[in-house]
Short mmCIF file of C-alpha atoms in Angstrom, two decimals:
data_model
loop_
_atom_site.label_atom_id
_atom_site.label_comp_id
_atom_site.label_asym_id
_atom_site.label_seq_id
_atom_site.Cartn_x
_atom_site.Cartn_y
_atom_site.Cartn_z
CA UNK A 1 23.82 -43.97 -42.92
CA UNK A 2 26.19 -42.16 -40.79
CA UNK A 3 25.89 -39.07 -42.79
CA UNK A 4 22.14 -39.03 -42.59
CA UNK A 5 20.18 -36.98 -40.63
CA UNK A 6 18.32 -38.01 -37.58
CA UNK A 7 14.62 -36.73 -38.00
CA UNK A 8 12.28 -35.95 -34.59
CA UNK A 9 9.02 -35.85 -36.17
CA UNK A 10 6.08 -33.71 -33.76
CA UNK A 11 2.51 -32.98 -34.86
CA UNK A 12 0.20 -30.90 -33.24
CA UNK A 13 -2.39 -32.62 -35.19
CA UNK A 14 -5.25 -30.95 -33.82
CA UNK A 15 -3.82 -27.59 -35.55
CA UNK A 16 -2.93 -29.63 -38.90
CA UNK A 17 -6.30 -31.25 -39.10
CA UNK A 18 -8.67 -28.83 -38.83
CA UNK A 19 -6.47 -26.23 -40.23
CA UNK A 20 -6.84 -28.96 -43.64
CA UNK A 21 -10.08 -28.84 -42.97
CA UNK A 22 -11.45 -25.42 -42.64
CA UNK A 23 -8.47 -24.13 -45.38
CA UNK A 24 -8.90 -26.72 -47.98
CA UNK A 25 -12.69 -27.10 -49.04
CA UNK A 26 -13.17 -29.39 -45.89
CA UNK A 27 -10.56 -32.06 -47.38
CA UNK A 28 -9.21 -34.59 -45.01
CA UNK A 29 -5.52 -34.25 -43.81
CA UNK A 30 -3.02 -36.75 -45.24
CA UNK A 31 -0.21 -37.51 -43.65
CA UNK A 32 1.62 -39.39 -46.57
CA UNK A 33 3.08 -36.21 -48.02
CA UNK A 34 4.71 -35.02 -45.20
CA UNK A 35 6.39 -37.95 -44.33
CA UNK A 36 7.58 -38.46 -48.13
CA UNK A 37 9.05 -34.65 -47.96
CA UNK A 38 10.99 -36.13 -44.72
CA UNK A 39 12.26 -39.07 -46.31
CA UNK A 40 14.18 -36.74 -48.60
CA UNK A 41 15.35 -35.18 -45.80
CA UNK A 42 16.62 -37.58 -43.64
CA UNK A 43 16.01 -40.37 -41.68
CA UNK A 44 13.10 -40.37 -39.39
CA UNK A 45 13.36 -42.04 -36.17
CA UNK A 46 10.47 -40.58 -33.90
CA UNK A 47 7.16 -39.98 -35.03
CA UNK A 48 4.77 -38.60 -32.76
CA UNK A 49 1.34 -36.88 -33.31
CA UNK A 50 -0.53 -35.48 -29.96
CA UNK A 51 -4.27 -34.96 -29.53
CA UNK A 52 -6.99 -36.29 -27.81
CA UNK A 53 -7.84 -38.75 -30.53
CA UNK A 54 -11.65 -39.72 -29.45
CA UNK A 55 -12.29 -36.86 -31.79
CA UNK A 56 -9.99 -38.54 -34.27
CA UNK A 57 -10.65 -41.88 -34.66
CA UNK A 58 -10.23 -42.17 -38.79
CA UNK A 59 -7.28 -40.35 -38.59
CA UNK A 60 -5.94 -42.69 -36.26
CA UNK A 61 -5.94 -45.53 -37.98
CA UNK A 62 -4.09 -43.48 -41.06
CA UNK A 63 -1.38 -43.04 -38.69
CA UNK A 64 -1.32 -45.82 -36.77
CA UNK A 65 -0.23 -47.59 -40.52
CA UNK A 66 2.66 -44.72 -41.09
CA UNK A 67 4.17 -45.90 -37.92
CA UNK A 68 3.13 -43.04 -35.83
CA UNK A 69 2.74 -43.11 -32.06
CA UNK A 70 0.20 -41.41 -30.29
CA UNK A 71 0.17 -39.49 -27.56
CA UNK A 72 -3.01 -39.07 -25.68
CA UNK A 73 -4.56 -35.69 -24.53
CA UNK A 74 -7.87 -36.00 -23.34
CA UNK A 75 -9.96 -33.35 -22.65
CA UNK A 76 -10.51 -32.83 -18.92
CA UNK A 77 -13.14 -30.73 -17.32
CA UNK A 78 -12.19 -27.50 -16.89
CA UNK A 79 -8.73 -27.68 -18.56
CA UNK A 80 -7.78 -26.75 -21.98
CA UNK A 81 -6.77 -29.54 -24.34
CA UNK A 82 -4.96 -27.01 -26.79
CA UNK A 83 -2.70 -25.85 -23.95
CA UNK A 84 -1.97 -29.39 -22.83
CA UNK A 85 -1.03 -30.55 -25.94
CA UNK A 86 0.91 -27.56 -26.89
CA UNK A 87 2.99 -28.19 -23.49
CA UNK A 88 3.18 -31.75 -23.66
CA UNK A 89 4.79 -31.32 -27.16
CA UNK A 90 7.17 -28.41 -26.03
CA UNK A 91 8.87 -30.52 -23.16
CA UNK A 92 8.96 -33.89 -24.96
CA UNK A 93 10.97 -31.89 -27.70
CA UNK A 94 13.19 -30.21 -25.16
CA UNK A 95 14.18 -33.50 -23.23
CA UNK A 96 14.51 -34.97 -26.37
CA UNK A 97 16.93 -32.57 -27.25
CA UNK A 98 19.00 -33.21 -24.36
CA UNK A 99 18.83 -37.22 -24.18
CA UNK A 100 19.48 -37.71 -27.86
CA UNK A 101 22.83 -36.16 -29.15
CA UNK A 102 22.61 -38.15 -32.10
CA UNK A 103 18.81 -36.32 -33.39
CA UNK A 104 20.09 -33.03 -35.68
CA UNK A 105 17.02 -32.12 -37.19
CA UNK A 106 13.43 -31.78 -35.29
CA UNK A 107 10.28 -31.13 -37.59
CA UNK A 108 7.35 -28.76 -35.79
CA UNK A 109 4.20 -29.86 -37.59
CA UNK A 110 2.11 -26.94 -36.13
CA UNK A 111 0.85 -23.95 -37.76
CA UNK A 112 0.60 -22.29 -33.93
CA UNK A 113 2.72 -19.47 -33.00
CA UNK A 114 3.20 -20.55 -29.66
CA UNK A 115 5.97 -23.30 -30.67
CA UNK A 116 8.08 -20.18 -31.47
CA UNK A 117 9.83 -20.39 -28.22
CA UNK A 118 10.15 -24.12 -28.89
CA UNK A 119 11.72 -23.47 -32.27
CA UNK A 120 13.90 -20.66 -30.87
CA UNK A 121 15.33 -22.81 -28.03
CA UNK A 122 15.89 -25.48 -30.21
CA UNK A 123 17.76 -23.61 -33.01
CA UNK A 124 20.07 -22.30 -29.76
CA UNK A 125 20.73 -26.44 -28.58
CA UNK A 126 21.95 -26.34 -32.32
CA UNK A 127 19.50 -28.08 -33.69
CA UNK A 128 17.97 -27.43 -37.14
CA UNK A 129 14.13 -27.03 -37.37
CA UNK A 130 11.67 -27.31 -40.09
CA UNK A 131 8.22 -26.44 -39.63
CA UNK A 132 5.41 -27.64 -41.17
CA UNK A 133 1.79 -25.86 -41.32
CA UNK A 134 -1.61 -25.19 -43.61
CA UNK A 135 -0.54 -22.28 -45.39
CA UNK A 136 -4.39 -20.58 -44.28
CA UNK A 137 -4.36 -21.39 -41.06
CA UNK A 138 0.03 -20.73 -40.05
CA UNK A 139 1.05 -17.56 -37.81
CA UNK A 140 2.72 -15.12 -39.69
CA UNK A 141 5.49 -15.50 -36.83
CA UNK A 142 6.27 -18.85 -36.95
CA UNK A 143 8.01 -19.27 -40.97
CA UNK A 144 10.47 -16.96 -40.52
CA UNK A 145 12.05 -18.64 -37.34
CA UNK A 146 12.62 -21.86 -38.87
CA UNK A 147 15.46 -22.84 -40.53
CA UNK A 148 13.27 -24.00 -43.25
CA UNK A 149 9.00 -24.36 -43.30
CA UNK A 150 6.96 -26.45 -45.82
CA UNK A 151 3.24 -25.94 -46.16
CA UNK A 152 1.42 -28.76 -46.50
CA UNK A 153 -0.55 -27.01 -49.11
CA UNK A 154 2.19 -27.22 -51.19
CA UNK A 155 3.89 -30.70 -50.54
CA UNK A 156 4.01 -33.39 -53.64
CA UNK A 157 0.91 -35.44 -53.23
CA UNK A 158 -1.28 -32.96 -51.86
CA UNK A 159 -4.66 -33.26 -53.51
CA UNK A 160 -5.30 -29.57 -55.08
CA UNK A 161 -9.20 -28.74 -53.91
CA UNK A 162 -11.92 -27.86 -56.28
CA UNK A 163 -12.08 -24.35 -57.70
CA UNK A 164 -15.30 -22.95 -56.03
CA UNK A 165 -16.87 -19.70 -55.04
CA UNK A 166 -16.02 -18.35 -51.44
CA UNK A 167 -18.98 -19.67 -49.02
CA UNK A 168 -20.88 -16.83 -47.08
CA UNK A 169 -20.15 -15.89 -43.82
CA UNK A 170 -23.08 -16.94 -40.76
CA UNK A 171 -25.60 -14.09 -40.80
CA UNK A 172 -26.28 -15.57 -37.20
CA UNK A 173 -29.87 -16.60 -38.40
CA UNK A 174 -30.07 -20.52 -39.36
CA UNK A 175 -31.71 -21.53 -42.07
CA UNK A 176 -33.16 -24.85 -42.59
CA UNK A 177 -32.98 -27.46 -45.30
CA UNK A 178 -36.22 -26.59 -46.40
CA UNK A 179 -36.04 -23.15 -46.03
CA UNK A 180 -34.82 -21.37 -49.28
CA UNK A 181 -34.27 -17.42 -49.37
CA UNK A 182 -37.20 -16.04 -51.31
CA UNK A 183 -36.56 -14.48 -54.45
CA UNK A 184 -36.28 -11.21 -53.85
CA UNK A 185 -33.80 -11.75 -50.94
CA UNK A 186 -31.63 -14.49 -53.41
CA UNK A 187 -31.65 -11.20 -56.22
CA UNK A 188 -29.83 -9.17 -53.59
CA UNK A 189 -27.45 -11.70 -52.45
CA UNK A 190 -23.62 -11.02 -53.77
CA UNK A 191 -22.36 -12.90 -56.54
CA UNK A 192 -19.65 -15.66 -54.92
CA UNK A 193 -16.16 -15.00 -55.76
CA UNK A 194 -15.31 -17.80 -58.41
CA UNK A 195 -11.71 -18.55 -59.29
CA UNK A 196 -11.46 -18.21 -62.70
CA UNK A 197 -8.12 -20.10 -62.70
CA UNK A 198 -8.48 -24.07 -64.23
CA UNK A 199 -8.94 -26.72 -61.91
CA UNK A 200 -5.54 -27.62 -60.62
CA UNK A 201 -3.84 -24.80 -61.46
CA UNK A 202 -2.14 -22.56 -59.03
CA UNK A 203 -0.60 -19.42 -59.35
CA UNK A 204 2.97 -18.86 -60.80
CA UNK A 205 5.46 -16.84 -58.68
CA UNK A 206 7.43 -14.40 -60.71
CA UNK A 207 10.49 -16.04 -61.87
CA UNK A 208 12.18 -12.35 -62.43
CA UNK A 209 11.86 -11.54 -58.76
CA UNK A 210 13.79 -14.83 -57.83
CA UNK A 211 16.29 -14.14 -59.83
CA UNK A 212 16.50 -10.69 -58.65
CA UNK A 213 16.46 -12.61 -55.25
CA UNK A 214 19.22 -14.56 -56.26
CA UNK A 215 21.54 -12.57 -58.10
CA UNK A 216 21.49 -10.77 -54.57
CA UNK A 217 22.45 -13.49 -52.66
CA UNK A 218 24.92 -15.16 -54.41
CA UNK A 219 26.73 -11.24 -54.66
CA UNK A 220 26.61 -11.28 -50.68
CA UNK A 221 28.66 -14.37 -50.36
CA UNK A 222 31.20 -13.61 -52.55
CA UNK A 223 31.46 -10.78 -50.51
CA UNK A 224 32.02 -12.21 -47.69
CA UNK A 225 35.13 -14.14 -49.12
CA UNK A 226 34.23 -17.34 -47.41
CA UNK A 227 35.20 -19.38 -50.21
CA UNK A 228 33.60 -20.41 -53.66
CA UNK A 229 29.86 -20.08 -53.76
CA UNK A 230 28.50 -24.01 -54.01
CA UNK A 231 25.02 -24.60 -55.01
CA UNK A 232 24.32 -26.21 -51.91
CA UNK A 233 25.53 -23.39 -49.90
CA UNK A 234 23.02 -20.95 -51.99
CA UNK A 235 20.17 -22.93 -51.09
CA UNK A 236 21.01 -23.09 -47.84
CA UNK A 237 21.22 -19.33 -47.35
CA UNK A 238 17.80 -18.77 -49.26
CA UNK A 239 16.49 -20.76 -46.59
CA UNK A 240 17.69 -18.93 -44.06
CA UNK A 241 16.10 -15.65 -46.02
CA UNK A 242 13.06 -17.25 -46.64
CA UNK A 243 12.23 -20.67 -44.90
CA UNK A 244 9.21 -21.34 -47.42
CA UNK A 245 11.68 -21.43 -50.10
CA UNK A 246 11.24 -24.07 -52.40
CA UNK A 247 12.29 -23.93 -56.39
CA UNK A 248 8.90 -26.47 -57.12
CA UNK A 249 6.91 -23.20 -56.76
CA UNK A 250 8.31 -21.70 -59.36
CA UNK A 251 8.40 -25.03 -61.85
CA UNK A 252 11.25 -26.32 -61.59
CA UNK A 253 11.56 -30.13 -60.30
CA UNK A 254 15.31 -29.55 -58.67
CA UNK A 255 17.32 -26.68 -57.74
CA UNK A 256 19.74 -27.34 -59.50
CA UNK A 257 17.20 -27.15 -62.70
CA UNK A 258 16.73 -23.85 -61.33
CA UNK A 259 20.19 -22.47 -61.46
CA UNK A 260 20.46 -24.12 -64.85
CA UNK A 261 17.35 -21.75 -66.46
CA UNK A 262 18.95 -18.71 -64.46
CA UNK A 263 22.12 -19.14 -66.20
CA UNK A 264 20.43 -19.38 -69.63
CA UNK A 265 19.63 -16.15 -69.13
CA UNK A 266 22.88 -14.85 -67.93
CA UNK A 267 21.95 -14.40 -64.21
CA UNK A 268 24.36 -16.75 -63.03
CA UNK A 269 27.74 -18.81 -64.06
CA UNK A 270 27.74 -22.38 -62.89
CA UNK A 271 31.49 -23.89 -63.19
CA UNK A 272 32.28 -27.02 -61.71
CA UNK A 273 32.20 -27.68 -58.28
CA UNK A 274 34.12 -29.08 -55.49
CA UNK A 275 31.71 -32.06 -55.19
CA UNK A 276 30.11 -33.89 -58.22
CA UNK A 277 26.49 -32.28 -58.48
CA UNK A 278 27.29 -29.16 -56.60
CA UNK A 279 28.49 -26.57 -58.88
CA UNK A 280 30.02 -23.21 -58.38
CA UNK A 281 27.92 -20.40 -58.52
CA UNK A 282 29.76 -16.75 -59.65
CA UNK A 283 27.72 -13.61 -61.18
CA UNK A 284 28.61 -12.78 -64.83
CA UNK A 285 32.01 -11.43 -64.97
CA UNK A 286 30.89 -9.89 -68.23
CA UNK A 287 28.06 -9.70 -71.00
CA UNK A 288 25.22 -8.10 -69.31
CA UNK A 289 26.91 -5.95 -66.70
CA UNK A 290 29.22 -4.80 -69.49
CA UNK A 291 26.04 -3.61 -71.49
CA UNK A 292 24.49 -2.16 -68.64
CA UNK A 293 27.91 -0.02 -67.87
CA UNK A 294 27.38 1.16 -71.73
CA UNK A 295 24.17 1.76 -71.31
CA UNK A 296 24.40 3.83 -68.39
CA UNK A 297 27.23 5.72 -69.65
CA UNK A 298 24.83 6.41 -73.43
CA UNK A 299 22.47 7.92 -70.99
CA UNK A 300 24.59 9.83 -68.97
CA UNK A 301 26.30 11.56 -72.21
CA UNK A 302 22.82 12.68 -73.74
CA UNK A 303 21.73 14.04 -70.79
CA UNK A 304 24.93 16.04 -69.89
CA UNK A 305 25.51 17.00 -73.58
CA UNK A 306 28.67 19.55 -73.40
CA UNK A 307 30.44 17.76 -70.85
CA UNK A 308 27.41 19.15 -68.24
CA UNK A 309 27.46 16.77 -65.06
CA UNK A 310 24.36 14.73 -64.57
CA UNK A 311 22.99 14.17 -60.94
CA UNK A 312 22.30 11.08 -59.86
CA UNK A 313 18.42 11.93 -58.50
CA UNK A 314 16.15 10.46 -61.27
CA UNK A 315 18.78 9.07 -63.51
CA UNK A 316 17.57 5.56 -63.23
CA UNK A 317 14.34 6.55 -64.47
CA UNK A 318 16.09 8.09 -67.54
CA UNK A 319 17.79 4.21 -67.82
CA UNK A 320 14.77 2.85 -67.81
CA UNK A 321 13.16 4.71 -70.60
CA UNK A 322 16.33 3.80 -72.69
CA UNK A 323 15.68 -0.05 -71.75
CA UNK A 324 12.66 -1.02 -70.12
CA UNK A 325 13.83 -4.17 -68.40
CA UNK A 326 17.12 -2.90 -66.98
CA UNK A 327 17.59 -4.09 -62.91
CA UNK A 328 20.46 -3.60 -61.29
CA UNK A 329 19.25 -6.12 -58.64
CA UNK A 330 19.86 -9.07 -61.56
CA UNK A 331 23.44 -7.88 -61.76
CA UNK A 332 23.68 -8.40 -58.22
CA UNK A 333 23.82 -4.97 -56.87
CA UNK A 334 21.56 -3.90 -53.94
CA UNK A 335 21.03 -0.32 -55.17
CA UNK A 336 21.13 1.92 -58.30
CA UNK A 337 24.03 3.81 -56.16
CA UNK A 338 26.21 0.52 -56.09
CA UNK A 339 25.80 -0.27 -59.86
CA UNK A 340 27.15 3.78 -60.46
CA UNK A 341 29.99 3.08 -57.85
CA UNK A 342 30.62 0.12 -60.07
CA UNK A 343 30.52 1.58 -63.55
CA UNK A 344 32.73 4.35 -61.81
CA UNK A 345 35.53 1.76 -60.57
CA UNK A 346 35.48 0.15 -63.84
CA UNK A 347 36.53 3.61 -65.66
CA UNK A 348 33.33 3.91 -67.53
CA UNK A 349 32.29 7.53 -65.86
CA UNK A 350 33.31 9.65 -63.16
CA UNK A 351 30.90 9.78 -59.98
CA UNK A 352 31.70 12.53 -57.42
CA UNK A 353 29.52 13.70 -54.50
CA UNK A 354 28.70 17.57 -54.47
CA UNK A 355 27.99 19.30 -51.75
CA UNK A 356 26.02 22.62 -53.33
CA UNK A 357 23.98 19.80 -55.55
CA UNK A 358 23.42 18.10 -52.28
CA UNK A 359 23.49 14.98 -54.43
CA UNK A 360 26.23 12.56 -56.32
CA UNK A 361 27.00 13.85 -59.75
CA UNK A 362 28.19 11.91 -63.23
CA UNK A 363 29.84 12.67 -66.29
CA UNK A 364 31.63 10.87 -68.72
CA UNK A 365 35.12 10.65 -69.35
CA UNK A 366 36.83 12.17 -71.76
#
């Protein structure tokens, strides 16, 4: 137990609810799935949801059963609940912070920029935070300064809503029960946007830009020679790229699952690791970046025919009608200059900069 983490669990359930609510179809918020995602997390030893729950009294019974305490808001005349709650939350979390040595993680269920101080000043008490938000209804601002952020959109157990057309917006005229348009105002009404995708079924993120996104990564720490790449310290860092990370999105059940179907296609090397079910991650020593070096070096020797140098400007473009699919971002390399620089250190060309050109010149070797 001593190697678990200790879990602070705030909602702003105000935010959560009725960002469920007017994001999802009018669906009720469940608050099953996020603390399921926590349990894998850690171990979760304050639980507190703020609001001023006359307006909630359903949803207080659901939490009431998941152990949740409640912390009172009401609305006062002439004061704003929001901000109360929002402050109320913030300096419970901070003292928190400071009584509890023993609490290393605190979860900001909120989808409200304004906890972006909180998160910040937490982070700095070294504390790690995950956030947790409706992905329709979460500040653009708030994701990226977590050190990781789940929507609740996208949590295991969240009921998908029905596929239906977008609802109009409020002409500011209200129209009764019993009064219908007539038919010549219905034949000039717009035609609802209707998903077209099955029920259930959300869309895929592109696989090929992870691995892109990965390649990249894992060729940044092994630059910075702090030891073997682990899978566990890969995730880690694509969390602190993109807190919303999660490998589910893209299919795959466990990360490790992941890395497995990357290096089936030769993206990655997984060796074994210092700790069972953490293996070491490397980029391809060889295979593809071998053929790409060939490749690049065909290209470069019908283009400069007679031993002509070839200038850099436009030569990927040249690559890429030789092989469609050729990236040198899943080889790891940040730029089309780096790969060059590489293909040059390895002996396959020569890569000079030239002055008159204005521009970095190759030719082969002879």
């Amino acid at each position: 137990m001593d190697q678990e983490d200790r879990i602070a669990l705030f909602l702003d359930y105000e935010n959560l609810a009725l960002g469920a609510r007017d994001h999802r179809g009018g669906a009720d918020f469940d608050f099953r799935p996020i603390a399921d995602a926590l349990a894998e997390r850690g171990r979760v030893v304050v639980r507190r949801a703020y609001a001023d729950w006359s307006y909630f009294d359903e949803d207080r019974r659901m939490l009431t059963r998941s152990h949740v305490e409640l912390i009172e808001i009401p609305q006062r005349m002439g004061a704003s609940r929001k901000n109360a709650a929002d402050i109320k939350m913030a300096v419970d979390a901070i003292e928190l912070a400071f009584e509890r040595d023993y609490i290393s993680t605190f979860v900001i269920c909120s989808g409200d920029s304004d906890f972006t101080p909180l998160v910040h000043k937490l982070r700095e008490l070294n504390k790690r935070v995950i956030g947790v938000g409706v992905e329709g209804s979460t500040s653009a601002l708030l994701p990226p300064a977590c050190d990781e952020f789940l929507y609740y959109d996208r949590l295991e157990g969240v009921d998908i809503p029905p596929a239906r057309g977008r609802r109009a917006r409020p002409t500011g005229r209200q129209v009764g029960p019993d009064q219908r348009p007539s038919e010549p105002e219905r034949q000039h009404e717009p035609e609802p946007e209707v998903d077209r995708r099955p029920a259930g079924e959300e869309p895929g993120r592109d696989v090929d830009a992870l691995a892109v996104q990965v390649a990249q990564t894992v060729a940044g720490l092994q630059g910075s020679a702090n030891g073997e790449v682990t899978a566990s310290r890969l995730k880690r860092t694509l969390l602190r790229k993109d807190p919303t990370f999660s490998e589910s999105d893209y299919g795959f059940r466990t990360f490790g699952e992941l890395l497995r179907h990357l290096a089936e296609r030769n993206v990655v090397e997984l060796a074994e690791g210092p700790a069972k079910g953490d293996p070491e991650v490397s980029l391809p020593e060889h295979g593809d970046r071998e053929v790409a070096f060939g490749l690049l070096r065909g290209v470069v020797a019908d283009l400069g025919s007679g031993g002509n140098p070839v200038a850099l400007s436009g030569l990927k473009n040249q690559v890429r009608r030789a092989r469609p699919d050729f990236s040198e971002k899943k080889l790891g390399y940040r730029s089309f200059l780096q790969f060059c620089k590489a293909a040059a250190t390895a002996g396959v060309l020569d890569l000079r900069w030239s002055p008159e050109a204005d521009d970095y010149l190759l030719t082969t070797q002879s």
